[in-house]
């Protein structure tokens, strides 16, 4: 018996019938899951880690842009 890594639901899967890299859906939460390993069966949620990394990267870029704007404002105010 396997468990969904997203919601913890019991999933009746046969590792012998699955291949690494296969994509399956959780019957309870509908999350897309990738078979990472078959023996022992290991599942991983698809997309969550990539989305979080992209959001973090965007936040850092926004902060960097704000810092650049502040230094330009100081120059415009006669602080040469």
PDB file of N, CA and C in Angstrom:
ATOM      1  N   UNK A   1       0.854  -1.186   0.000  1.00  0.00           N
ATOM      2  CA  UNK A   1       0.000   0.000   0.000  1.00  0.00           C
ATOM      3  C   UNK A   1       0.892   1.239   0.000  1.00  0.00           C
ATOM      4  N   UNK A   2       0.631   2.154  -0.904  1.00  0.00           N
ATOM      5  CA  UNK A   2       1.362   3.409  -0.994  1.00  0.00           C
ATOM      6  C   UNK A   2       0.475   4.543  -0.514  1.00  0.00           C
ATOM      7  N   UNK A   3       1.108   5.674  -0.253  1.00  0.00           N
ATOM      8  CA  UNK A   3       0.381   6.859   0.194  1.00  0.00           C
ATOM      9  C   UNK A   3       0.717   8.031  -0.717  1.00  0.00           C
ATOM     10  N   UNK A   4      -0.280   8.859  -0.978  1.00  0.00           N
ATOM     11  CA  UNK A   4      -0.065  10.058  -1.770  1.00  0.00           C
ATOM     12  C   UNK A   4       0.800  11.031  -0.963  1.00  0.00           C
ATOM     13  N   UNK A   5       1.902  11.518  -1.533  1.00  0.00           N
ATOM     14  CA  UNK A   5       2.760  12.451  -0.794  1.00  0.00           C
ATOM     15  C   UNK A   5       2.108  13.820  -0.596  1.00  0.00           C
ATOM     16  N   UNK A   6       1.056  14.108  -1.322  1.00  0.00           N
ATOM     17  CA  UNK A   6       0.376  15.402  -1.211  1.00  0.00           C
ATOM     18  C   UNK A   6      -0.681  15.385  -0.109  1.00  0.00           C
ATOM     19  N   UNK A   7      -1.569  14.374  -0.139  1.00  0.00           N
ATOM     20  CA  UNK A   7      -2.689  14.362   0.811  1.00  0.00           C
ATOM     21  C   UNK A   7      -2.655  13.192   1.785  1.00  0.00           C
ATOM     22  N   UNK A   8      -1.775  12.211   1.556  1.00  0.00           N
ATOM     23  CA  UNK A   8      -1.645  11.075   2.461  1.00  0.00           C
ATOM     24  C   UNK A   8      -2.640   9.956   2.216  1.00  0.00           C
ATOM     25  N   UNK A   9      -3.445  10.063   1.174  1.00  0.00           N
ATOM     26  CA  UNK A   9      -4.447   9.038   0.889  1.00  0.00           C
ATOM     27  C   UNK A   9      -3.785   7.706   0.567  1.00  0.00           C
ATOM     28  N   UNK A  10      -4.429   6.618   0.991  1.00  0.00           N
ATOM     29  CA  UNK A  10      -3.954   5.280   0.647  1.00  0.00           C
ATOM     30  C   UNK A  10      -4.188   5.036  -0.838  1.00  0.00           C
ATOM     31  N   UNK A  11      -3.156   4.516  -1.501  1.00  0.00           N
ATOM     32  CA  UNK A  11      -3.264   4.206  -2.923  1.00  0.00           C
ATOM     33  C   UNK A  11      -2.861   2.756  -3.122  1.00  0.00           C
ATOM     34  N   UNK A  12      -3.765   1.979  -3.693  1.00  0.00           N
ATOM     35  CA  UNK A  12      -3.514   0.564  -3.928  1.00  0.00           C
ATOM     36  C   UNK A  12      -2.793   0.410  -5.265  1.00  0.00           C
ATOM     37  N   UNK A  13      -1.454   0.443  -5.222  1.00  0.00           N
ATOM     38  CA  UNK A  13      -0.638   0.371  -6.434  1.00  0.00           C
ATOM     39  C   UNK A  13       0.248  -0.863  -6.383  1.00  0.00           C
ATOM     40  N   UNK A  14       0.462  -1.474  -7.533  1.00  0.00           N
ATOM     41  CA  UNK A  14       1.364  -2.616  -7.647  1.00  0.00           C
ATOM     42  C   UNK A  14       2.658  -2.133  -8.289  1.00  0.00           C
ATOM     43  N   UNK A  15       3.736  -2.090  -7.510  1.00  0.00           N
ATOM     44  CA  UNK A  15       5.017  -1.589  -7.997  1.00  0.00           C
ATOM     45  C   UNK A  15       5.510  -2.371  -9.212  1.00  0.00           C
ATOM     46  N   UNK A  16       5.143  -3.633  -9.321  1.00  0.00           N
ATOM     47  CA  UNK A  16       5.575  -4.453 -10.454  1.00  0.00           C
ATOM     48  C   UNK A  16       4.922  -4.014 -11.767  1.00  0.00           C
ATOM     49  N   UNK A  17       3.802  -3.307 -11.671  1.00  0.00           N
ATOM     50  CA  UNK A  17       3.099  -2.848 -12.872  1.00  0.00           C
ATOM     51  C   UNK A  17       3.477  -1.414 -13.247  1.00  0.00           C
ATOM     52  N   UNK A  18       4.305  -0.767 -12.466  1.00  0.00           N
ATOM     53  CA  UNK A  18       4.696   0.619 -12.720  1.00  0.00           C
ATOM     54  C   UNK A  18       6.155   0.703 -13.158  1.00  0.00           C
ATOM     55  N   UNK A  19       6.461   1.725 -13.935  1.00  0.00           N
ATOM     56  CA  UNK A  19       7.832   1.979 -14.355  1.00  0.00           C
ATOM     57  C   UNK A  19       8.273   3.324 -13.777  1.00  0.00           C
ATOM     58  N   UNK A  20       9.579   3.466 -13.520  1.00  0.00           N
ATOM     59  CA  UNK A  20      10.099   4.753 -13.075  1.00  0.00           C
ATOM     60  C   UNK A  20       9.801   5.794 -14.133  1.00  0.00           C
ATOM     61  N   UNK A  21       9.360   6.971 -13.687  1.00  0.00           N
ATOM     62  CA  UNK A  21       9.030   8.054 -14.603  1.00  0.00           C
ATOM     63  C   UNK A  21       7.567   8.072 -15.005  1.00  0.00           C
ATOM     64  N   UNK A  22       6.815   7.021 -14.650  1.00  0.00           N
ATOM     65  CA  UNK A  22       5.392   6.980 -14.983  1.00  0.00           C
ATOM     66  C   UNK A  22       4.655   8.078 -14.209  1.00  0.00           C
ATOM     67  N   UNK A  23       3.619   8.611 -14.823  1.00  0.00           N
ATOM     68  CA  UNK A  23       2.802   9.651 -14.197  1.00  0.00           C
ATOM     69  C   UNK A  23       1.454   9.042 -13.842  1.00  0.00           C
ATOM     70  N   UNK A  24       1.049   9.222 -12.579  1.00  0.00           N
ATOM     71  CA  UNK A  24      -0.255   8.737 -12.131  1.00  0.00           C
ATOM     72  C   UNK A  24      -0.949   9.871 -11.386  1.00  0.00           C
ATOM     73  N   UNK A  25      -2.245   9.713 -11.158  1.00  0.00           N
ATOM     74  CA  UNK A  25      -3.014  10.719 -10.425  1.00  0.00           C
ATOM     75  C   UNK A  25      -3.537  10.130  -9.131  1.00  0.00           C
ATOM     76  N   UNK A  26      -3.545  10.945  -8.091  1.00  0.00           N
ATOM     77  CA  UNK A  26      -4.122  10.518  -6.820  1.00  0.00           C
ATOM     78  C   UNK A  26      -5.639  10.505  -6.972  1.00  0.00           C
ATOM     79  N   UNK A  27      -6.287   9.423  -6.568  1.00  0.00           N
ATOM     80  CA  UNK A  27      -7.749   9.358  -6.697  1.00  0.00           C
ATOM     81  C   UNK A  27      -8.471  10.317  -5.743  1.00  0.00           C
ATOM     82  N   UNK A  28      -7.813  10.737  -4.672  1.00  0.00           N
ATOM     83  CA  UNK A  28      -8.469  11.623  -3.708  1.00  0.00           C
ATOM     84  C   UNK A  28      -8.278  13.101  -4.024  1.00  0.00           C
ATOM     85  N   UNK A  29      -7.022  13.536  -4.223  1.00  0.00           N
ATOM     86  CA  UNK A  29      -6.754  14.975  -4.406  1.00  0.00           C
ATOM     87  C   UNK A  29      -6.440  15.342  -5.850  1.00  0.00           C
ATOM     88  N   UNK A  30      -6.361  14.354  -6.736  1.00  0.00           N
ATOM     89  CA  UNK A  30      -6.100  14.552  -8.169  1.00  0.00           C
ATOM     90  C   UNK A  30      -4.718  15.121  -8.482  1.00  0.00           C
ATOM     91  N   UNK A  31      -3.799  15.095  -7.515  1.00  0.00           N
ATOM     92  CA  UNK A  31      -2.436  15.554  -7.780  1.00  0.00           C
ATOM     93  C   UNK A  31      -1.765  14.621  -8.765  1.00  0.00           C
ATOM     94  N   UNK A  32      -0.947  15.202  -9.659  1.00  0.00           N
ATOM     95  CA  UNK A  32      -0.159  14.381 -10.567  1.00  0.00           C
ATOM     96  C   UNK A  32       1.092  13.937  -9.830  1.00  0.00           C
ATOM     97  N   UNK A  33       1.361  12.641  -9.883  1.00  0.00           N
ATOM     98  CA  UNK A  33       2.480  12.052  -9.163  1.00  0.00           C
ATOM     99  C   UNK A  33       3.393  11.321 -10.137  1.00  0.00           C
ATOM    100  N   UNK A  34       4.684  11.429  -9.894  1.00  0.00           N
ATOM    101  CA  UNK A  34       5.659  10.716 -10.703  1.00  0.00           C
ATOM    102  C   UNK A  34       6.213   9.552  -9.901  1.00  0.00           C
ATOM    103  N   UNK A  35       6.362   8.406 -10.541  1.00  0.00           N
ATOM    104  CA  UNK A  35       6.987   7.256  -9.910  1.00  0.00           C
ATOM    105  C   UNK A  35       8.500   7.502  -9.950  1.00  0.00           C
ATOM    106  N   UNK A  36       9.091   7.758  -8.788  1.00  0.00           N
ATOM    107  CA  UNK A  36      10.516   8.048  -8.695  1.00  0.00           C
ATOM    108  C   UNK A  36      11.315   6.761  -8.566  1.00  0.00           C
ATOM    109  N   UNK A  37      10.757   5.793  -7.874  1.00  0.00           N
ATOM    110  CA  UNK A  37      11.423   4.517  -7.640  1.00  0.00           C
ATOM    111  C   UNK A  37      10.344   3.440  -7.545  1.00  0.00           C
ATOM    112  N   UNK A  38      10.650   2.250  -8.043  1.00  0.00           N
ATOM    113  CA  UNK A  38       9.650   1.174  -7.984  1.00  0.00           C
ATOM    114  C   UNK A  38       9.869   0.195  -6.843  1.00  0.00           C
ATOM    115  N   UNK A  39      11.101   0.016  -6.398  1.00  0.00           N
ATOM    116  CA  UNK A  39      11.382  -0.923  -5.297  1.00  0.00           C
ATOM    117  C   UNK A  39      12.340  -0.278  -4.316  1.00  0.00           C
ATOM    118  N   UNK A  40      11.898   0.287  -3.227  1.00  0.00           N
ATOM    119  CA  UNK A  40      10.499   0.423  -2.811  1.00  0.00           C
ATOM    120  C   UNK A  40       9.796   1.509  -3.621  1.00  0.00           C
ATOM    121  N   UNK A  41       8.479   1.409  -3.691  1.00  0.00           N
ATOM    122  CA  UNK A  41       7.696   2.365  -4.465  1.00  0.00           C
ATOM    123  C   UNK A  41       7.787   3.740  -3.823  1.00  0.00           C
ATOM    124  N   UNK A  42       8.215   4.718  -4.616  1.00  0.00           N
ATOM    125  CA  UNK A  42       8.355   6.086  -4.138  1.00  0.00           C
ATOM    126  C   UNK A  42       7.699   7.020  -5.142  1.00  0.00           C
ATOM    127  N   UNK A  43       6.808   7.877  -4.644  1.00  0.00           N
ATOM    128  CA  UNK A  43       6.081   8.820  -5.489  1.00  0.00           C
ATOM    129  C   UNK A  43       6.465  10.241  -5.111  1.00  0.00           C
ATOM    130  N   UNK A  44       6.426  11.139  -6.106  1.00  0.00           N
ATOM    131  CA  UNK A  44       6.723  12.540  -5.859  1.00  0.00           C
ATOM    132  C   UNK A  44       5.690  13.391  -6.586  1.00  0.00           C
ATOM    133  N   UNK A  45       5.261  14.473  -5.952  1.00  0.00           N
ATOM    134  CA  UNK A  45       4.291  15.383  -6.555  1.00  0.00           C
ATOM    135  C   UNK A  45       4.978  16.137  -7.689  1.00  0.00           C
ATOM    136  N   UNK A  46       4.333  16.218  -8.829  1.00  0.00           N
ATOM    137  CA  UNK A  46       4.896  16.906  -9.990  1.00  0.00           C
ATOM    138  C   UNK A  46       4.554  18.388  -9.915  1.00  0.00           C
ATOM    139  N   UNK A  47       5.573  19.237 -10.151  1.00  0.00           N
ATOM    140  CA  UNK A  47       5.339  20.654 -10.326  1.00  0.00           C
ATOM    141  C   UNK A  47       5.461  21.517  -9.102  1.00  0.00           C
ATOM    142  N   UNK A  48       5.205  21.022  -7.891  1.00  0.00           N
ATOM    143  CA  UNK A  48       5.227  21.888  -6.718  1.00  0.00           C
ATOM    144  C   UNK A  48       6.597  22.485  -6.477  1.00  0.00           C
ATOM    145  N   UNK A  49       7.650  21.663  -6.560  1.00  0.00           N
ATOM    146  CA  UNK A  49       8.982  22.187  -6.286  1.00  0.00           C
ATOM    147  C   UNK A  49       9.390  23.219  -7.328  1.00  0.00           C
ATOM    148  N   UNK A  50       9.073  22.963  -8.606  1.00  0.00           N
ATOM    149  CA  UNK A  50       9.435  23.903  -9.665  1.00  0.00           C
ATOM    150  C   UNK A  50       8.700  25.224  -9.490  1.00  0.00           C
ATOM    151  N   UNK A  51       7.410  25.178  -9.150  1.00  0.00           N
ATOM    152  CA  UNK A  51       6.642  26.398  -8.958  1.00  0.00           C
ATOM    153  C   UNK A  51       7.196  27.228  -7.815  1.00  0.00           C
ATOM    154  N   UNK A  52       7.548  26.577  -6.710  1.00  0.00           N
ATOM    155  CA  UNK A  52       8.084  27.300  -5.566  1.00  0.00           C
ATOM    156  C   UNK A  52       9.402  27.967  -5.920  1.00  0.00           C
ATOM    157  N   UNK A  53      10.271  27.256  -6.647  1.00  0.00           N
ATOM    158  CA  UNK A  53      11.554  27.828  -7.042  1.00  0.00           C
ATOM    159  C   UNK A  53      11.349  29.039  -7.945  1.00  0.00           C
ATOM    160  N   UNK A  54      10.409  28.950  -8.865  1.00  0.00           N
ATOM    161  CA  UNK A  54      10.152  30.054  -9.785  1.00  0.00           C
ATOM    162  C   UNK A  54       9.633  31.267  -9.026  1.00  0.00           C
ATOM    163  N   UNK A  55       8.735  31.046  -8.039  1.00  0.00           N
ATOM    164  CA  UNK A  55       8.217  32.156  -7.252  1.00  0.00           C
ATOM    165  C   UNK A  55       9.323  32.801  -6.439  1.00  0.00           C
ATOM    166  N   UNK A  56      10.188  31.990  -5.831  1.00  0.00           N
ATOM    167  CA  UNK A  56      11.291  32.527  -5.041  1.00  0.00           C
ATOM    168  C   UNK A  56      12.225  33.344  -5.917  1.00  0.00           C
ATOM    169  N   UNK A  57      12.517  32.867  -7.116  1.00  0.00           N
ATOM    170  CA  UNK A  57      13.417  33.570  -8.025  1.00  0.00           C
ATOM    171  C   UNK A  57      12.808  34.909  -8.430  1.00  0.00           C
ATOM    172  N   UNK A  58      11.495  34.928  -8.733  1.00  0.00           N
ATOM    173  CA  UNK A  58      10.829  36.169  -9.109  1.00  0.00           C
ATOM    174  C   UNK A  58      10.881  37.179  -7.977  1.00  0.00           C
ATOM    175  N   UNK A  59      10.695  36.724  -6.748  1.00  0.00           N
ATOM    176  CA  UNK A  59      10.728  37.617  -5.595  1.00  0.00           C
ATOM    177  C   UNK A  59      12.102  38.246  -5.445  1.00  0.00           C
ATOM    178  N   UNK A  60      13.149  37.473  -5.631  1.00  0.00           N
ATOM    179  CA  UNK A  60      14.508  37.986  -5.505  1.00  0.00           C
ATOM    180  C   UNK A  60      14.771  39.021  -6.590  1.00  0.00           C
ATOM    181  N   UNK A  61      14.322  38.754  -7.823  1.00  0.00           N
ATOM    182  CA  UNK A  61      14.534  39.700  -8.911  1.00  0.00           C
ATOM    183  C   UNK A  61      13.818  41.010  -8.637  1.00  0.00           C
ATOM    184  N   UNK A  62      12.598  40.941  -8.068  1.00  0.00           N
ATOM    185  CA  UNK A  62      11.861  42.155  -7.762  1.00  0.00           C
ATOM    186  C   UNK A  62      12.602  42.985  -6.727  1.00  0.00           C
ATOM    187  N   UNK A  63      13.156  42.344  -5.712  1.00  0.00           N
ATOM    188  CA  UNK A  63      13.900  43.048  -4.677  1.00  0.00           C
ATOM    189  C   UNK A  63      15.138  43.691  -5.285  1.00  0.00           C
ATOM    190  N   UNK A  64      15.845  42.977  -6.152  1.00  0.00           N
ATOM    191  CA  UNK A  64      17.027  43.524  -6.799  1.00  0.00           C
ATOM    192  C   UNK A  64      16.675  44.750  -7.625  1.00  0.00           C
ATOM    193  N   UNK A  65      15.546  44.685  -8.345  1.00  0.00           N
ATOM    194  CA  UNK A  65      15.133  45.818  -9.167  1.00  0.00           C
ATOM    195  C   UNK A  65      14.837  47.036  -8.304  1.00  0.00           C
ATOM    196  N   UNK A  66      14.226  46.824  -7.143  1.00  0.00           N
ATOM    197  CA  UNK A  66      13.914  47.934  -6.253  1.00  0.00           C
ATOM    198  C   UNK A  66      15.190  48.592  -5.747  1.00  0.00           C
ATOM    199  N   UNK A  67      16.195  47.809  -5.434  1.00  0.00           N
ATOM    200  CA  UNK A  67      17.460  48.361  -4.957  1.00  0.00           C
ATOM    201  C   UNK A  67      18.092  49.242  -6.023  1.00  0.00           C
ATOM    202  N   UNK A  68      18.036  48.812  -7.283  1.00  0.00           N
ATOM    203  CA  UNK A  68      18.606  49.591  -8.375  1.00  0.00           C
ATOM    204  C   UNK A  68      17.872  50.917  -8.528  1.00  0.00           C
ATOM    205  N   UNK A  69      16.549  50.888  -8.374  1.00  0.00           N
ATOM    206  CA  UNK A  69      15.769  52.114  -8.505  1.00  0.00           C
ATOM    207  C   UNK A  69      16.150  53.121  -7.430  1.00  0.00           C
ATOM    208  N   UNK A  70      16.411  52.663  -6.201  1.00  0.00           N
ATOM    209  CA  UNK A  70      16.765  53.554  -5.104  1.00  0.00           C
ATOM    210  C   UNK A  70      18.081  54.265  -5.384  1.00  0.00           C
ATOM    211  N   UNK A  71      19.071  53.560  -5.918  1.00  0.00           N
ATOM    212  CA  UNK A  71      20.364  54.182  -6.171  1.00  0.00           C
ATOM    213  C   UNK A  71      20.252  55.222  -7.278  1.00  0.00           C
ATOM    214  N   UNK A  72      19.386  54.990  -8.247  1.00  0.00           N
ATOM    215  CA  UNK A  72      19.183  55.973  -9.313  1.00  0.00           C
ATOM    216  C   UNK A  72      18.500  57.213  -8.771  1.00  0.00           C
ATOM    217  N   UNK A  73      17.549  57.040  -7.831  1.00  0.00           N
ATOM    218  CA  UNK A  73      16.861  58.175  -7.239  1.00  0.00           C
ATOM    219  C   UNK A  73      17.833  59.071  -6.490  1.00  0.00           C
ATOM    220  N   UNK A  74      18.791  58.471  -5.787  1.00  0.00           N
ATOM    221  CA  UNK A  74      19.765  59.267  -5.048  1.00  0.00           C
ATOM    222  C   UNK A  74      20.606  60.102  -5.992  1.00  0.00           C
ATOM    223  N   UNK A  75      20.983  59.541  -7.128  1.00  0.00           N
ATOM    224  CA  UNK A  75      21.771  60.280  -8.105  1.00  0.00           C
ATOM    225  C   UNK A  75      20.962  61.437  -8.674  1.00  0.00           C
ATOM    226  N   UNK A  76      19.675  61.235  -8.904  1.00  0.00           N
ATOM    227  CA  UNK A  76      18.819  62.280  -9.446  1.00  0.00           C
ATOM    228  C   UNK A  76      18.630  63.421  -8.461  1.00  0.00           C
ATOM    229  N   UNK A  77      18.776  63.139  -7.168  1.00  0.00           N
ATOM    230  CA  UNK A  77      18.575  64.157  -6.140  1.00  0.00           C
ATOM    231  C   UNK A  77      19.855  64.941  -5.857  1.00  0.00           C
ATOM    232  N   UNK A  78      20.896  64.806  -6.662  1.00  0.00           N
ATOM    233  CA  UNK A  78      22.100  65.576  -6.491  1.00  0.00           C
ATOM    234  C   UNK A  78      23.119  64.949  -5.572  1.00  0.00           C
ATOM    235  N   UNK A  79      22.995  63.675  -5.253  1.00  0.00           N
ATOM    236  CA  UNK A  79      23.961  62.985  -4.395  1.00  0.00           C
ATOM    237  C   UNK A  79      25.024  62.353  -5.277  1.00  0.00           C
ATOM    238  N   UNK A  80      25.862  63.109  -5.930  1.00  0.00           N
ATOM    239  CA  UNK A  80      26.892  62.563  -6.833  1.00  0.00           C
ATOM    240  C   UNK A  80      28.155  62.362  -6.107  1.00  0.00           C
TER     241      UNK A  80
END
